Coordinates of C-alpha atoms and ligand atoms in Angstrom, one line a residue:
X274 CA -4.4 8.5 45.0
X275 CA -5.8 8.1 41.6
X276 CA -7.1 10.7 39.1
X277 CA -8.8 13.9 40.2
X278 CA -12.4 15.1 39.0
X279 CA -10.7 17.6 37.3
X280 CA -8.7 15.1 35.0
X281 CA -11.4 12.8 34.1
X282 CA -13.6 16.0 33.3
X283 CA -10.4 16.8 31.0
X284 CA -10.6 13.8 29.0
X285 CA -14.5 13.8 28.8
X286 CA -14.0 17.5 27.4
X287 CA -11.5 15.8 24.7
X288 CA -13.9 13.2 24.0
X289 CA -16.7 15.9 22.6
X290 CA -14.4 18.4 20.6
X291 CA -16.4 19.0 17.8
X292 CA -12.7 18.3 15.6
X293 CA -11.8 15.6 13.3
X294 CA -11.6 11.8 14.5
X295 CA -7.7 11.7 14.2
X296 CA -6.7 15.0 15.9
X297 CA -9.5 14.2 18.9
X298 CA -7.6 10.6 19.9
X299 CA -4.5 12.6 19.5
X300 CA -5.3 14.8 22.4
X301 CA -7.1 12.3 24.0
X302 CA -4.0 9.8 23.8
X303 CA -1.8 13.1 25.3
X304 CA -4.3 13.9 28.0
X305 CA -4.0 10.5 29.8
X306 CA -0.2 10.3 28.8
X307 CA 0.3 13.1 31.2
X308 CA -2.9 12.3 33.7
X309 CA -1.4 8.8 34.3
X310 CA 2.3 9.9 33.8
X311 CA 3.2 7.1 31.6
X312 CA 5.9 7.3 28.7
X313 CA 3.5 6.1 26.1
X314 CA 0.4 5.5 25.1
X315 CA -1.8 4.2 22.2
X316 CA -5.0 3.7 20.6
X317 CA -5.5 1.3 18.8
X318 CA -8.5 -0.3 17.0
X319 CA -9.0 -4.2 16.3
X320 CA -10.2 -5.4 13.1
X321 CA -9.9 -8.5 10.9
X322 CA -7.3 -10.1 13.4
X323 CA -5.7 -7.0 14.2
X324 CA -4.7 -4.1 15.9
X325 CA -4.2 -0.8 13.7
X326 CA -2.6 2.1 15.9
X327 CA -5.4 5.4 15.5
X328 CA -3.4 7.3 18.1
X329 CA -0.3 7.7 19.4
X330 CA 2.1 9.8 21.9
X331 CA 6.0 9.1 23.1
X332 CA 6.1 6.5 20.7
X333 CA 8.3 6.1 17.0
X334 CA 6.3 7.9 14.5
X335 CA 6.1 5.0 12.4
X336 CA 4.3 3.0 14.9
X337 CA 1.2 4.6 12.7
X338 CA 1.9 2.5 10.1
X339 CA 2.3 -0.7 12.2
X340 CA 0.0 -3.5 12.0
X341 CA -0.3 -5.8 14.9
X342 CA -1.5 -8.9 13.3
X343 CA -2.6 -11.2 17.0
X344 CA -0.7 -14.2 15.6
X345 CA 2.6 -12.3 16.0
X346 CA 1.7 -10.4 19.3
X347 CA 1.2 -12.6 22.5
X348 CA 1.0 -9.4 24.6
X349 CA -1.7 -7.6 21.9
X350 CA -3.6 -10.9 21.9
X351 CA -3.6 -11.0 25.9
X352 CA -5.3 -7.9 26.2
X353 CA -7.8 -9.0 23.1
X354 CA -8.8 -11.9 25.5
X355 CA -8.9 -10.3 28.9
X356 CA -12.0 -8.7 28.7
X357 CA -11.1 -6.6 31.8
X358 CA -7.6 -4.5 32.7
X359 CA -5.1 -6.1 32.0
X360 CA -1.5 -5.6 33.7
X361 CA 1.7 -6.9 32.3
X362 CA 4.0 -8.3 35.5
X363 CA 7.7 -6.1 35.0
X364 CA 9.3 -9.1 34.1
X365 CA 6.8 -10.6 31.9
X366 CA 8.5 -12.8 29.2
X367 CA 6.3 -11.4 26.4
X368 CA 7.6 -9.2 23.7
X369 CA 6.5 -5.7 24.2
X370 CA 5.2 -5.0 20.9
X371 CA 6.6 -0.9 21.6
X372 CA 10.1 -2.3 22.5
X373 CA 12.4 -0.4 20.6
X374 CA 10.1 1.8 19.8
X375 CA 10.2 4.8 22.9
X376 CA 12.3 7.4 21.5
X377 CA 15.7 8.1 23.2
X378 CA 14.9 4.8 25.2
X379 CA 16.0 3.1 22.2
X380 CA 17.9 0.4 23.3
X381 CA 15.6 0.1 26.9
X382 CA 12.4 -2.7 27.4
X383 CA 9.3 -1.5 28.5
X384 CA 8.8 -2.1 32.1
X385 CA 5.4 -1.5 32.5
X386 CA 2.5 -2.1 31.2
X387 CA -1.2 -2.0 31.2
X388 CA -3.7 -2.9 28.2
X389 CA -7.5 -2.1 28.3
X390 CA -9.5 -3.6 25.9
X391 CA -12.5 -1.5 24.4
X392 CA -15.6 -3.1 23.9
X393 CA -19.3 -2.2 22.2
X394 CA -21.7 -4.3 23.9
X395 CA -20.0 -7.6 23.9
X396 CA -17.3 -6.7 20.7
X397 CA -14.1 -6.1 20.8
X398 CA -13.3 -2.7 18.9
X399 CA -10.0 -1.8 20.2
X400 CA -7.4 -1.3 23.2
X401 CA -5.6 1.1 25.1
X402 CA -2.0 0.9 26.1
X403 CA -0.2 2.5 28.4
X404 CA 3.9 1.8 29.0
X405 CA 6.0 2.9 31.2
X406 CA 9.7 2.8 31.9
X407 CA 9.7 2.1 36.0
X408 CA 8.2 -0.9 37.3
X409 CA 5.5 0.7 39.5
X410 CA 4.2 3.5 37.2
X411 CA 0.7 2.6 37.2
X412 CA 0.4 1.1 41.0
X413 CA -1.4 4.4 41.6
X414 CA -4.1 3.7 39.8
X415 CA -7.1 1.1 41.0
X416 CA -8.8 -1.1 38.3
X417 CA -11.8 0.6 38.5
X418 CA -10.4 3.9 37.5
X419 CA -8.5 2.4 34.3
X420 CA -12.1 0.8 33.5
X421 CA -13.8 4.1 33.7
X422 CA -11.4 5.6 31.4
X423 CA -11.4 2.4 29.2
X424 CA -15.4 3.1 28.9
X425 CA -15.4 6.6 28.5
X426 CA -12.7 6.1 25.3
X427 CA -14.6 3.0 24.1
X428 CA -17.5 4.8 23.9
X429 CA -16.3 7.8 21.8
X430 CA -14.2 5.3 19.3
X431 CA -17.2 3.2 18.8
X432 CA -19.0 6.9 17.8
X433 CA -16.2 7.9 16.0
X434 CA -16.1 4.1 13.6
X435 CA -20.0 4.2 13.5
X436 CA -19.7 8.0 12.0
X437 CA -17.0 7.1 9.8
X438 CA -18.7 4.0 8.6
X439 CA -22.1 6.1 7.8
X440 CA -19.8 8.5 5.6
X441 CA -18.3 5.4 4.3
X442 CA -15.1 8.0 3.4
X443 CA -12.8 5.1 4.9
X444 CA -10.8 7.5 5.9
X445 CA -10.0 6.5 9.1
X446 CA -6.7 4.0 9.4
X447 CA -7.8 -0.1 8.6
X448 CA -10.8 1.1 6.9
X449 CA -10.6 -0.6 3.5
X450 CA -10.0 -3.5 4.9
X451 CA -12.9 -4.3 3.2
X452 CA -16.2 -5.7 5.6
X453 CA -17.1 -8.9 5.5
X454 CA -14.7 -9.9 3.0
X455 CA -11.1 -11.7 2.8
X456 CA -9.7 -8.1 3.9
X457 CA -8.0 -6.6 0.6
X458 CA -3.9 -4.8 1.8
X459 CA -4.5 -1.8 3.2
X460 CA -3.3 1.4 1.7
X461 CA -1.3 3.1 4.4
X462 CA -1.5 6.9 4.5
X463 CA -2.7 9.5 6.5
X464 CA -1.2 12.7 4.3
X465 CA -3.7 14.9 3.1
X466 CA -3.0 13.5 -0.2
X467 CA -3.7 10.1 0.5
X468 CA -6.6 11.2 2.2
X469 CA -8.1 13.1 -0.5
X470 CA -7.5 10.0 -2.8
X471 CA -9.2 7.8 -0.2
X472 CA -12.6 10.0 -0.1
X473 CA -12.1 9.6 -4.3
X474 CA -12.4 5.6 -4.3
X475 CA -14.9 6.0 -2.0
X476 CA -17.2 7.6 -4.2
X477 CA -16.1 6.7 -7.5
X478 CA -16.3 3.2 -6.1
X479 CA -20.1 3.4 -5.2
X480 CA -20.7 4.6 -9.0
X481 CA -20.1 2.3 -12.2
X482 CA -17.8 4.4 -14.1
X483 CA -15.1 3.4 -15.4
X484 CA -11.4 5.1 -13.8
X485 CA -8.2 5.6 -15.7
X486 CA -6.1 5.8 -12.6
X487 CA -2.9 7.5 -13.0
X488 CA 0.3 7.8 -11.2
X489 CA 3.9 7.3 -11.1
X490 CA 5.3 3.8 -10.9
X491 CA 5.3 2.0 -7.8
X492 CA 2.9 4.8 -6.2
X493 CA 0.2 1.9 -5.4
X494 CA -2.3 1.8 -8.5
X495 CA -2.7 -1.8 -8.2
X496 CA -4.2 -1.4 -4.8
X497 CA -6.5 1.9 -5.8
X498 CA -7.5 -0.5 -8.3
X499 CA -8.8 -3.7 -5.8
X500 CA -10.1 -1.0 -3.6
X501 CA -12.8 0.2 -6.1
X502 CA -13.6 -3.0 -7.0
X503 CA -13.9 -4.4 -3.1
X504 CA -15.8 -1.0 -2.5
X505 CA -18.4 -1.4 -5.3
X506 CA -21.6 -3.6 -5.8
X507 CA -19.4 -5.8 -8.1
X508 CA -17.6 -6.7 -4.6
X509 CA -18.7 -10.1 -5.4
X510 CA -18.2 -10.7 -8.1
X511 CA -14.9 -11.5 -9.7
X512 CA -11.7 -8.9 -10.3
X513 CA -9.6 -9.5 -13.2
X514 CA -6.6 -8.6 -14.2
X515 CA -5.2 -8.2 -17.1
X516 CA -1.3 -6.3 -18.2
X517 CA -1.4 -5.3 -21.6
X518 CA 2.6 -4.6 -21.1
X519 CA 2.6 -8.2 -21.2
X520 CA 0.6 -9.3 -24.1
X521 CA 2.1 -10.2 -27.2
X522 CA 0.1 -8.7 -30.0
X523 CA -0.7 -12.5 -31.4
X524 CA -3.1 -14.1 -28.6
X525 CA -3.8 -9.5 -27.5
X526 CA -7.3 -10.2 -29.2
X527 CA -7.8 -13.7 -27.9
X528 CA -6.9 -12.8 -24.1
X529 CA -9.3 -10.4 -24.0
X530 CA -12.3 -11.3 -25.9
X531 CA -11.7 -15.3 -26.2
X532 CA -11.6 -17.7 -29.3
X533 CA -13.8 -20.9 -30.5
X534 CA -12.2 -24.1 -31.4
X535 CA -10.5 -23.7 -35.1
X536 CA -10.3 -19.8 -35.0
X537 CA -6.8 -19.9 -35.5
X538 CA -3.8 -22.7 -35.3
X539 CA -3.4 -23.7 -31.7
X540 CA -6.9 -22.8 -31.0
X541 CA -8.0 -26.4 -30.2
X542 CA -10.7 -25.9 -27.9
X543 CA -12.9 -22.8 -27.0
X544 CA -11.3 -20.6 -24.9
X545 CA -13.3 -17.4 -22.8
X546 CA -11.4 -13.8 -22.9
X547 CA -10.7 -12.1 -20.0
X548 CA -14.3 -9.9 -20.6
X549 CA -16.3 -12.8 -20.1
X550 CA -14.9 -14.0 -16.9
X551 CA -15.2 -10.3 -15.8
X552 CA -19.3 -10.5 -16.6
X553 CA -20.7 -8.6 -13.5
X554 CA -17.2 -8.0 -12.2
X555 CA -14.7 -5.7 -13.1
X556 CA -11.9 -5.8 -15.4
X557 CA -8.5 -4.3 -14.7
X558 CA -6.2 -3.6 -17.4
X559 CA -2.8 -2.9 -15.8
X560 CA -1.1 -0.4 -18.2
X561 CA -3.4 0.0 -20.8
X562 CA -0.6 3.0 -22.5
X563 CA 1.2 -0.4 -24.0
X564 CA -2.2 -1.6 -25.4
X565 CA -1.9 -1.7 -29.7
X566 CA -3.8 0.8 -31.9
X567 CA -5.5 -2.0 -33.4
X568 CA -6.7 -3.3 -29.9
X569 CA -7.9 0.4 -28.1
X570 CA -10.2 0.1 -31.3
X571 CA -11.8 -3.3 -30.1
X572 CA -11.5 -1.9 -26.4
X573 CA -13.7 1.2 -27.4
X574 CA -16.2 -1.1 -29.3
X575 CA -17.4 -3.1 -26.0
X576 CA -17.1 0.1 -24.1
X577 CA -19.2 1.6 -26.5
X578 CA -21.8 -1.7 -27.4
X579 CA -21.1 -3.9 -24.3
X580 CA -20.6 -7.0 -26.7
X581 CA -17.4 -8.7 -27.3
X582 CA -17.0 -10.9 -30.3
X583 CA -14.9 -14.2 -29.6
X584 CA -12.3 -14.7 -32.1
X585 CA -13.6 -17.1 -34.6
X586 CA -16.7 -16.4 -33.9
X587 CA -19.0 -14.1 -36.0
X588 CA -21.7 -14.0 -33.0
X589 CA -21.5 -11.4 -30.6
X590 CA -21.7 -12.0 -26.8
X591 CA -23.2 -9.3 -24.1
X592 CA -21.0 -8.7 -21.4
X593 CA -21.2 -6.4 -18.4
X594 CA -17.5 -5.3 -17.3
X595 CA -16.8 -2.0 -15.6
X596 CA -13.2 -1.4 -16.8
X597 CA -10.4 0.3 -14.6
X598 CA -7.3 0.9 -16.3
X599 CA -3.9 2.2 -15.0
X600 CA -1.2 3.7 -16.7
X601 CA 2.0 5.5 -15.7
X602 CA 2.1 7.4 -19.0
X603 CA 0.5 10.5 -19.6
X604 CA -2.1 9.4 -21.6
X605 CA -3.0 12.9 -23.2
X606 CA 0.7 12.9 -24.6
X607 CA 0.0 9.9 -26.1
X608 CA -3.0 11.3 -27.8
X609 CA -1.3 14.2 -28.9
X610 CA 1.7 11.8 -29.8
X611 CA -1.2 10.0 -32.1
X612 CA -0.5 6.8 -29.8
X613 CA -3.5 6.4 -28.4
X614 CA -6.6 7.0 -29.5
X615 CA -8.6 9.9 -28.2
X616 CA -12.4 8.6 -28.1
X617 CA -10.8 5.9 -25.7
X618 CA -9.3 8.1 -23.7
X619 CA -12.2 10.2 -22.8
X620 CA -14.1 6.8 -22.7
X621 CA -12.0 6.1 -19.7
X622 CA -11.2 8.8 -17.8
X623 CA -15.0 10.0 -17.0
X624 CA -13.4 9.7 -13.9
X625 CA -9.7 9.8 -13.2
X626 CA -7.8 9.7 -10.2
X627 CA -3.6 10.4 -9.7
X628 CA -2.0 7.9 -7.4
X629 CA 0.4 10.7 -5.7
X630 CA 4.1 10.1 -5.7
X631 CA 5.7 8.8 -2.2
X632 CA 7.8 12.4 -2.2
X633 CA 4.7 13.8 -2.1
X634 CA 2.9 12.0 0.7
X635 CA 5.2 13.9 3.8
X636 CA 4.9 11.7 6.9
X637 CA 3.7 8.9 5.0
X638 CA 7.1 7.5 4.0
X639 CA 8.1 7.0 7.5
X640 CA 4.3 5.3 8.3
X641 CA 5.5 2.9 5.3
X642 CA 8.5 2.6 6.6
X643 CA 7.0 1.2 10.1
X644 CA 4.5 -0.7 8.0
X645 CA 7.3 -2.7 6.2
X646 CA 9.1 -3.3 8.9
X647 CA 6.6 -5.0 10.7
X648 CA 6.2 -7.2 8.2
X649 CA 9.4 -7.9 7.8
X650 CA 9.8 -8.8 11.2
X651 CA 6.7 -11.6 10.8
X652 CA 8.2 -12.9 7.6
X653 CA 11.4 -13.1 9.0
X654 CA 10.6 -14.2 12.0
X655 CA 12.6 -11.2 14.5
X656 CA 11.0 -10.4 17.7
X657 CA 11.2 -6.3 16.4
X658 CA 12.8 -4.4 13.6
X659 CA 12.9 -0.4 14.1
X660 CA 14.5 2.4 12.5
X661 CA 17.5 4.1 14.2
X662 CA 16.4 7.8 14.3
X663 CA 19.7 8.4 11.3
X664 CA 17.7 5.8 9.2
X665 CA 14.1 7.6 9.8
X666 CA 15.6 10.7 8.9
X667 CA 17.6 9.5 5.9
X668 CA 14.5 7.5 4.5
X669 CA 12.3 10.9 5.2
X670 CA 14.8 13.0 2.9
X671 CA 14.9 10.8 0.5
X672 CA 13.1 11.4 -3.2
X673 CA 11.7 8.1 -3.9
X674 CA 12.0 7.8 -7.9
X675 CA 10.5 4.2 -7.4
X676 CA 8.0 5.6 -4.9
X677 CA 6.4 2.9 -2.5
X678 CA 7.4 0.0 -4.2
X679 CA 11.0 1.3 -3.7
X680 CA 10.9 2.0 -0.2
X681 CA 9.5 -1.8 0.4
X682 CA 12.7 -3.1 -1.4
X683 CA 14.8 -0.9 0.5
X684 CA 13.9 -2.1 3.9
X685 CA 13.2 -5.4 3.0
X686 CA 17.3 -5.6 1.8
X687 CA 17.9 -3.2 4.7
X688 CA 16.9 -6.0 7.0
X689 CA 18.5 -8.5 5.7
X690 CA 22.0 -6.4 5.7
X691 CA 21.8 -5.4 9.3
X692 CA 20.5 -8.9 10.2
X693 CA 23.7 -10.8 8.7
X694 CA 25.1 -8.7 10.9
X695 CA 23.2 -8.5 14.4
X696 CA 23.2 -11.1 16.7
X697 CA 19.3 -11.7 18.6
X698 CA 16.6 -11.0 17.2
X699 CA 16.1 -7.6 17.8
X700 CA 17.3 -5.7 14.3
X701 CA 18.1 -1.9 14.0
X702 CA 18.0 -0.8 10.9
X703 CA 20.7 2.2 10.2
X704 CA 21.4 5.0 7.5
X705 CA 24.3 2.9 6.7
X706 CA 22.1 -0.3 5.8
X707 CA 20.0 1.9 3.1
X708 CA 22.1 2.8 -0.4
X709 CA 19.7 5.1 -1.9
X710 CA 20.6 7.1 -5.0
X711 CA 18.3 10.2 -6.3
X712 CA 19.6 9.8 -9.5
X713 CA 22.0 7.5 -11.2
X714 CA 25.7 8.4 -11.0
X715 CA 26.5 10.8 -13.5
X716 CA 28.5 9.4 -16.6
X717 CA 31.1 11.8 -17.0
X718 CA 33.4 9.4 -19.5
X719 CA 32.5 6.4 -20.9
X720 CA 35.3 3.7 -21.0
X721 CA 36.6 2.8 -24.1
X722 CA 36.7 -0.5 -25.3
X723 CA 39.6 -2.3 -26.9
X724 CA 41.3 -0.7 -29.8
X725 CA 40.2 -3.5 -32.3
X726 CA 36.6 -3.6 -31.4
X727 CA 34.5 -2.5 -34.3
X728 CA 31.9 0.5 -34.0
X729 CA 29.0 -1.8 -34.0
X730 CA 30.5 -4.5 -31.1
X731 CA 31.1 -1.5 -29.0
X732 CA 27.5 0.3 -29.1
X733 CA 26.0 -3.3 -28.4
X734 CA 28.2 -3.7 -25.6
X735 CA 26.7 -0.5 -24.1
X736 CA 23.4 -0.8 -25.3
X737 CA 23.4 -4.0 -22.9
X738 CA 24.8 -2.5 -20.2
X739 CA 22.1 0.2 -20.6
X740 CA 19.1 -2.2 -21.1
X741 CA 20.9 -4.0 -17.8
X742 CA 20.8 -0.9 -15.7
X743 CA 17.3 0.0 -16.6
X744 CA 16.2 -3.8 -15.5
X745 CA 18.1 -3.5 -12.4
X746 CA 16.3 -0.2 -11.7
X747 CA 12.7 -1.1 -12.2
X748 CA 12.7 -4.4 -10.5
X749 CA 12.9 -6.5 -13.9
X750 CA 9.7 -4.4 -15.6
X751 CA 10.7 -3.9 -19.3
X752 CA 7.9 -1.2 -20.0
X753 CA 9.0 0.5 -16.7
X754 CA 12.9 0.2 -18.2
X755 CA 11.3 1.4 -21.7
X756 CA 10.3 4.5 -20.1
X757 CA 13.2 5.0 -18.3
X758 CA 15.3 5.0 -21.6
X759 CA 12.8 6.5 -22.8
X760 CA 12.4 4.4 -25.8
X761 CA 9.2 2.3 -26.9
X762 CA 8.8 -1.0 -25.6
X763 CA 7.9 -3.1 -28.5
X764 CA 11.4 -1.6 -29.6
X765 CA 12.9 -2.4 -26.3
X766 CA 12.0 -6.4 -26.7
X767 CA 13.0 -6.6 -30.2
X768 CA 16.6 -4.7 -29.0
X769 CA 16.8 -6.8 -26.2
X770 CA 16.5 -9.7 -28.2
X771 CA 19.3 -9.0 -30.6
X772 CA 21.5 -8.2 -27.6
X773 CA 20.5 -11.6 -26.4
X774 CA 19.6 -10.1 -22.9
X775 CA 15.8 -11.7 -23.8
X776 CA 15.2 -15.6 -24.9
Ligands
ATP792 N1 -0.3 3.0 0.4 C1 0.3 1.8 0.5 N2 0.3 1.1 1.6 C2 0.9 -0.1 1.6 N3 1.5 -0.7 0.6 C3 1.5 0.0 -0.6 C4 0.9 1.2 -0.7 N4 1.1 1.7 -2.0 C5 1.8 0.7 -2.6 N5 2.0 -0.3 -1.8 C6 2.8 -1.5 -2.1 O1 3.8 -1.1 -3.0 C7 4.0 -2.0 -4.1 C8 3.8 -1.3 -5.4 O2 2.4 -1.0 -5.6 P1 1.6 -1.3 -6.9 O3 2.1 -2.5 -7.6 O4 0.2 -1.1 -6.7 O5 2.2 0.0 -7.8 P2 1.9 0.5 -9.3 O6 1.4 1.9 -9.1 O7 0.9 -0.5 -9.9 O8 3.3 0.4 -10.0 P3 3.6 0.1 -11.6 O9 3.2 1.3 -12.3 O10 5.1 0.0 -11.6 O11 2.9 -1.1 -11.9 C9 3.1 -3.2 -3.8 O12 3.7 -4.2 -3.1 C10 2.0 -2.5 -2.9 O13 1.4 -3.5 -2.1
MG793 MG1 1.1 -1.9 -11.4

């Protein structure tokens, strides 16, 4: 009573398309949805302790961006032991790592359920699942049929990872993981955007140029940034970091290039820069559009020489660094606005790549979404967290000013709301727990203060409220407030300051 030739000649026909990897498990995922009449199935590959979903059908979109770490999925880590078919008793008291997550079954556990691990030669590379809503959906079908399938799709993902790692595009999901190493965060995204960015690091990674990487705030920079380096030959080696947002312009020179005992008061003992505990490494200099005029000059000389000079020090010291810097500025205007100096500039951006903005990724913000609330769940210790379709929907149309970093504050708080307010520990997350604002509520008036306070009281008093706002908005990041007030940092601190908003 199992499958027909016909069907397994159907998936063995889906297996070959000559079409990419992601649209060939699709089908392939659809094929045995409907050959084994389940209500969903998925695809999933195992790496670094985890299962990373490639394919899925009648499951939550976001499910894509779910990562189903073993320690937190006794069902996921059953099937990554079995070795052989696996099949889930109906009343099995472990969590169905889908529950939830079968659209317009909401509210509904997954009844059945059957896992098939996929191995090359004696690895495990990944797993099928197949759930269904009644008991006996898959009584049907003998072991040795499910094996034969699990073989035949073992076989093409193993192709399809061995391709992918021979183009070493990453572009498949869980690819930057990084191999061998303490796996780097994956950078969720499967819009052509994202994709296109991926194949970018890729190869700008295997060079030794150095990147001015671009992009809104919040868009993910930081991570393009440890996915060069963990992509490069410099792996190794060591990635610093450095924000030049952050470094007052007394101890700029000494941060980055080091002192020698007696170079200046304070300077009691010898102290490297950050280029010297970059040497061989790379060196990441986290919004380099705040660095000082006086320091892109220094910048440009080891970029140009490849020696740094301590401070103190009249020797000079050979260093190899590959510099990446970020910036959400538009670095050109600042040339043109004669803040930045253009031999610099062009030192840097040999190469440049644009982080996209989230509203700009489609798809991808409700992949994030699913991402995040995963690990919400783990942190907080919930047996699942989904989206309500209302909340998918209103996260989907949303613009995303604070672009990724954003939407991980907003379901991180979203959790927390609908938890103070669920009992269990199954949490559904709603429109109503999400208060997301496009743009900030238009001041029509501005309330006066009292009659007798003075012009000067009364501009301070707004100026903080201002300053306050802007903090509130960019998650406490003054040159992120700066540029949303549009006013220059350094000016910024010193204002700050007088308002006694800042020590
Ligand atoms: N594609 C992604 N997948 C998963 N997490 C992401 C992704 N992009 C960004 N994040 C997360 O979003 C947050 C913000 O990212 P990041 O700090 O890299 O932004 P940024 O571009 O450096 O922002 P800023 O300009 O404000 O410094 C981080 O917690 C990061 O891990
Ligand atoms: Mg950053």
């Amino acid at each position: 009573m199992g499958f027909s030739v016909e069907v397994l000649a159907k998936i063995a026909i889906e297996l070959q398309r000559d079409i990419g990897h992601q649209d060939r498990f699709a089908r392939l995922i659809a094929t045995l949805r409907q050959a084994l009449g389940c209500d969903a199935s998925a695809l999933l590959r195992y790496e670094a302790h985890q299962f990373i979903p490639l394919a899925i059908d009648g499951l939550a979109q976001d499910v894509l961006g779910r990562r189903f770490a073993l320690a937190g999925h006794p069902r996921l880590e059953a099937i990554a032991r079995a070795g052989d078919v696996v099949r889930f008793p109906a009343d099995s008291d472990l969590p169905d790592p889908y529950d939830g997550l079968i659209p317009g079954q909401e509210s509904l556990k997954v009844h059945a359920c059957v896992g098939l691990p996929l191995f090359a030669g004696q690895n495990l590379i990944g797993a099928l699942t197949l759930d269904g809503m009644s008991a006996d959906r898959f009584d049907n079908f003998s072991d040795e049929e499910l094996r034969l399938i699990a073989a035949l799709v073992a076989g093409a993902l193993n192709n399809a990872l061995l391709i992918a790692q021979l183009e070493s595009q990453n572009v498949l999901p869980g690819e930057n993981n990084g191999y061998g190493q303490a796996p780097g965060q994956e950078m969720i995204g499967l819009s052509e955007s994202m994709v296109q960015l991926k194949k970018e690091i890729a190869i700008v990674a295997a060079s030794d140029l150095n990147v001015l990487i671009g992009g809104e705030t919040g868009t993910g920079k930081e991570l393009v940034a440890k996915a060069i380096h963990e992509g490069s030959a410099r792996a190794a080696s060591p990635l610093v970091y450095l924000n030049c947002a952050a470094l007052p312009e007394s101890v700029a020179e000494s941060e980055l290039f080091g002192h020698v005992k007696g170079a200046f008061t304070g300077a009691i003992s010898h102290r490297s820069g950050k280029f010297e505990m970059a040497d061989n490494g790379t060196l990441f200099l986290d919004e380099i559009g705040e660095l000082s005029l006086a320091l892109q000059a220094k910048l440009l000389r080891v970029l140009q020489y490849g020696d740094i000079q301590r401070v103190g020090d009249d020797r000079s010291l050979r260093v190899n660094v590959r510099v990446l810097a970020a910036t959400n500025r538009d670095l050109r205007e600042e040339v043109l606005a004669g803040r930045f100096r253009a031999d610099l500039f062009h030192r840097l951006s040999v190469f440049p790549l644009s982080v996209p903005p989230l509203r700009e990724r489609g798809d991808d913000v409700v992949l994030l979404a699913g991402y995040f609330c995963e690990q919400c769940r783990v942190r907080f210790g919930l047996a699942q967290v989904v989206l309500s379709p209302g909340a998918r929907a209103h996260l989907a149309g949303y613009g995303w000013p604070g672009n990724v970093r954003e939407l991980e504050h907003a379901i991180h708080r979203a959790v927390v709301l609908a938890r103070a307010t669920t009992t269990g520990d199954d949490v559904v997350l709603e429109a109503k727990h999400f208060t997301l604002h496009d743009q900030p509520a238009p001041v029509t008036s501005v309330a006066l203060p009292p009659d007798n306070t003075n012009l000067r009281e009364a501009t301070g008093r707004f100026q903080r409220e201002m300053i306050t706002r802007a903090l509130a908005q960019s998650e406490g990041n003054w040159a992120a407030s700066a540029r949303r007030l549009e006013t220059d940092v350094a000016h910024l601190h010193r204002l700050a300051q007088r308002l006694g908003l800042k020590a």
